[in-house]
Short mmCIF file of C-alpha atoms in Angstrom, two decimals:
data_model
loop_
_atom_site.label_atom_id
_atom_site.label_comp_id
_atom_site.label_asym_id
_atom_site.label_seq_id
_atom_site.Cartn_x
_atom_site.Cartn_y
_atom_site.Cartn_z
CA MET A 1 16.34 43.05 -45.35
CA LYS A 2 20.09 42.54 -44.91
CA VAL A 3 21.74 42.14 -41.57
CA GLN A 4 25.47 42.77 -41.55
CA SER A 5 27.73 41.97 -38.65
CA THR A 6 30.52 44.26 -37.61
CA LYS A 7 33.75 43.61 -35.75
CA CYS A 8 32.21 44.76 -32.44
CA GLY A 9 29.30 42.35 -32.64
CA VAL A 10 26.76 45.10 -33.48
CA TYR A 11 24.34 44.38 -36.26
CA VAL A 12 23.28 47.08 -38.74
CA LEU A 13 20.07 46.93 -40.68
CA SER A 14 21.48 48.73 -43.71
CA ASP A 15 18.45 48.92 -45.99
CA VAL A 16 16.01 49.86 -43.22
CA LEU A 17 18.31 52.42 -41.63
CA SER A 18 19.18 54.15 -44.89
CA GLY A 19 15.48 54.68 -45.68
CA LEU A 20 14.67 55.51 -42.08
CA GLY A 21 17.58 57.98 -41.95
CA VAL A 22 16.20 59.90 -44.91
CA VAL A 23 12.75 60.06 -43.27
CA ILE A 24 14.23 61.25 -39.94
CA VAL A 25 16.33 63.94 -41.61
CA PHE A 26 13.33 65.14 -43.61
CA PHE A 27 11.14 65.18 -40.44
CA LEU A 28 13.78 67.13 -38.50
CA PHE A 29 14.06 69.63 -41.36
CA LEU A 30 10.29 70.21 -41.33
CA LEU A 31 10.23 70.49 -37.53
CA LYS A 32 13.10 72.99 -37.51
CA ASN A 33 11.48 75.20 -40.16
CA SER A 34 8.09 75.06 -38.42
CA ALA A 35 9.70 76.13 -35.13
CA LEU A 36 11.36 79.09 -36.85
CA PHE A 37 8.04 80.26 -38.24
CA LEU A 38 6.35 79.93 -34.84
CA GLU A 39 9.17 81.77 -33.09
CA GLU A 40 9.11 84.57 -35.65
CA GLU A 41 5.36 84.96 -35.32
CA TYR A 42 5.54 84.95 -31.53
CA ASP A 43 8.44 87.40 -31.14
CA GLN A 44 7.50 89.79 -33.96
CA ASN A 45 10.89 91.49 -33.63
CA LYS A 46 9.54 94.37 -31.60
CA PRO A 47 11.80 97.41 -31.70
CA GLU A 48 14.43 97.92 -29.03
CA ALA A 49 15.56 101.35 -27.88
CA GLU A 50 18.72 102.74 -26.29
CA LEU A 51 19.91 106.07 -24.94
CA THR A 52 23.42 107.04 -25.96
CA VAL A 53 25.26 109.36 -23.60
CA ASN A 54 29.01 110.05 -23.89
CA GLN A 55 29.54 106.92 -26.00
CA HIS A 56 27.69 104.74 -23.45
CA ASN A 57 24.54 102.91 -24.54
CA TYR A 58 21.73 102.28 -22.04
CA HIS A 59 18.91 99.85 -22.81
CA LEU A 60 15.40 101.27 -22.37
CA HIS A 61 12.59 99.21 -20.82
CA LYS A 62 9.46 98.57 -22.89
CA GLY A 63 6.15 99.92 -21.70
CA SER A 64 2.83 99.84 -23.57
CA ILE A 65 2.87 98.17 -26.98
CA ASN A 66 0.55 98.28 -29.99
CA TRP A 67 2.72 96.78 -32.73
CA SER A 68 1.90 94.89 -35.93
CA ASN A 69 4.19 92.75 -38.06
CA GLY A 70 1.64 92.51 -40.87
CA CYS A 71 0.29 89.09 -39.80
CA SER A 72 -0.62 89.78 -36.19
CA THR A 73 -0.74 92.61 -33.68
CA THR A 74 0.63 92.68 -30.14
CA LYS A 75 -1.19 94.93 -27.69
CA LYS A 76 -0.11 95.44 -24.10
CA GLU A 77 -1.36 98.41 -22.10
CA ILE A 78 0.55 99.39 -18.97
CA ASN A 79 -0.79 101.95 -16.55
CA VAL A 80 1.60 104.92 -16.52
CA TYR A 81 1.82 104.92 -12.71
CA ASP A 82 2.65 101.20 -12.64
CA LEU A 83 5.35 101.84 -15.23
CA TYR A 84 6.68 104.81 -13.23
CA THR A 85 6.83 102.69 -10.04
CA TYR A 86 8.65 99.84 -11.82
CA ILE A 87 11.13 102.07 -13.66
CA SER A 88 11.93 104.23 -10.61
CA GLN A 89 13.19 101.06 -8.87
CA GLN A 90 15.64 100.26 -11.70
CA LYS A 91 19.28 101.35 -11.81
CA SER A 92 19.48 104.99 -12.85
CA ILE A 93 21.31 106.35 -15.87
CA PRO A 94 23.63 109.23 -14.92
CA LEU A 95 23.01 112.40 -16.95
CA LYS A 96 24.38 115.90 -16.69
CA GLN A 97 22.35 119.08 -16.87
CA GLN A 98 21.79 120.33 -20.42
CA GLN A 99 23.55 117.25 -21.85
CA LEU A 100 22.52 116.08 -25.33
CA VAL A 101 21.11 112.54 -25.41
CA LYS A 102 20.72 110.45 -28.58
CA LEU A 103 18.01 107.79 -29.04
CA HIS A 104 18.72 104.66 -31.11
CA PHE A 105 16.10 102.17 -32.29
CA SER A 106 16.73 98.68 -33.66
CA ASN A 107 14.50 95.87 -34.99
CA LEU A 108 12.14 98.35 -36.62
CA ASP A 109 11.40 95.67 -39.26
CA GLY A 110 10.86 98.23 -42.00
CA ALA A 111 8.78 100.57 -39.87
CA TYR A 112 9.12 104.30 -40.38
CA ILE A 113 8.95 106.48 -37.24
CA ARG A 114 6.38 109.20 -37.90
CA ASP A 115 6.81 111.08 -34.64
CA MET A 116 8.20 110.71 -31.16
CA SER A 117 7.46 112.24 -27.79
CA VAL A 118 9.77 112.41 -24.78
CA HIS A 119 8.54 113.33 -21.30
CA ILE A 120 10.38 113.48 -18.02
CA TRP A 121 8.37 112.47 -14.93
CA LYS A 122 9.01 113.91 -11.50
CA SER A 123 8.44 111.95 -8.29
CA ASN A 124 5.32 114.04 -7.56
CA GLY A 125 3.69 112.77 -10.79
CA GLY A 126 4.20 115.96 -12.79
CA LYS A 127 5.68 115.66 -16.24
CA THR A 128 7.50 117.92 -18.65
CA LYS A 129 7.62 117.45 -22.42
CA LEU A 130 11.12 117.67 -23.92
CA PHE A 131 11.89 118.94 -27.41
CA VAL A 132 13.14 116.17 -29.74
CA LYS A 133 14.99 116.76 -33.01
CA ASN A 134 16.82 114.11 -35.05
CA ASN A 135 16.28 111.54 -32.28
CA GLU A 136 18.07 113.80 -29.78
CA PHE A 137 16.91 115.73 -26.74
CA LYS A 138 18.56 117.95 -24.15
CA VAL A 139 18.53 117.03 -20.46
CA PRO A 140 16.71 119.61 -18.28
CA LYS A 141 18.55 121.82 -15.78
CA ASN A 142 16.90 120.50 -12.60
CA GLN A 143 18.91 117.93 -10.66
CA GLY A 144 17.29 114.80 -9.23
CA LEU A 145 15.85 111.38 -10.03
CA TYR A 146 13.35 111.21 -12.89
CA VAL A 147 11.69 108.73 -15.23
CA VAL A 148 12.10 109.40 -18.94
CA ASP A 149 9.09 108.27 -20.98
CA ILE A 150 9.55 107.88 -24.76
CA VAL A 151 6.75 106.99 -27.18
CA ILE A 152 7.25 106.36 -30.89
CA ASN A 153 4.43 106.37 -33.40
CA SER A 154 5.35 104.46 -36.54
CA THR A 155 3.89 102.84 -39.63
CA ARG A 156 3.66 99.55 -37.65
CA GLY A 157 2.14 100.98 -34.46
CA THR A 158 3.27 102.55 -31.22
CA MET A 159 5.89 101.57 -28.65
CA GLN A 160 6.62 103.10 -25.27
CA TYR A 161 10.01 103.00 -23.56
CA ALA A 162 11.15 104.23 -20.18
CA ALA A 163 14.29 104.64 -18.09
CA ASN A 164 15.24 105.83 -14.64
CA VAL A 165 17.65 108.77 -14.90
CA GLN A 166 19.59 110.85 -12.40
CA ILE A 167 20.36 114.39 -13.47
CA GLN A 168 23.53 115.64 -11.78
#
């Protein structure tokens, strides 16, 4: 082992540190890659959804989930009335009567959407199914506060989304 002095009075163990440096770098590389795999497995890149209205995008809240990434499946069941209560307390999205609303999905991770349903919930618990074509639906005529419930059925499972909307 060589000990070399420097101008500042600090000694460097050159042979030991060079070998130790390689081991530390290799260990950090393995640790970093392992963390990425764990994070990917944990998150599973579940799809996100947005409503687009007049060039404004509004994030939709996730509800019940039954989604598979091929290695594992995430299942979370939320009672529809609990979801309605939570969503109705969120900031509402302003919509106009008979307005056309576009749905956008991201992080589908290769999933193909087989079908989609959109319901609008009234405060009394009643719901109305809305017609969806090309990821678009038309806002109903009745004014008021509602919860929009969207469920997609895909090749990787099902996802539910919801938003509080105010029809003006």
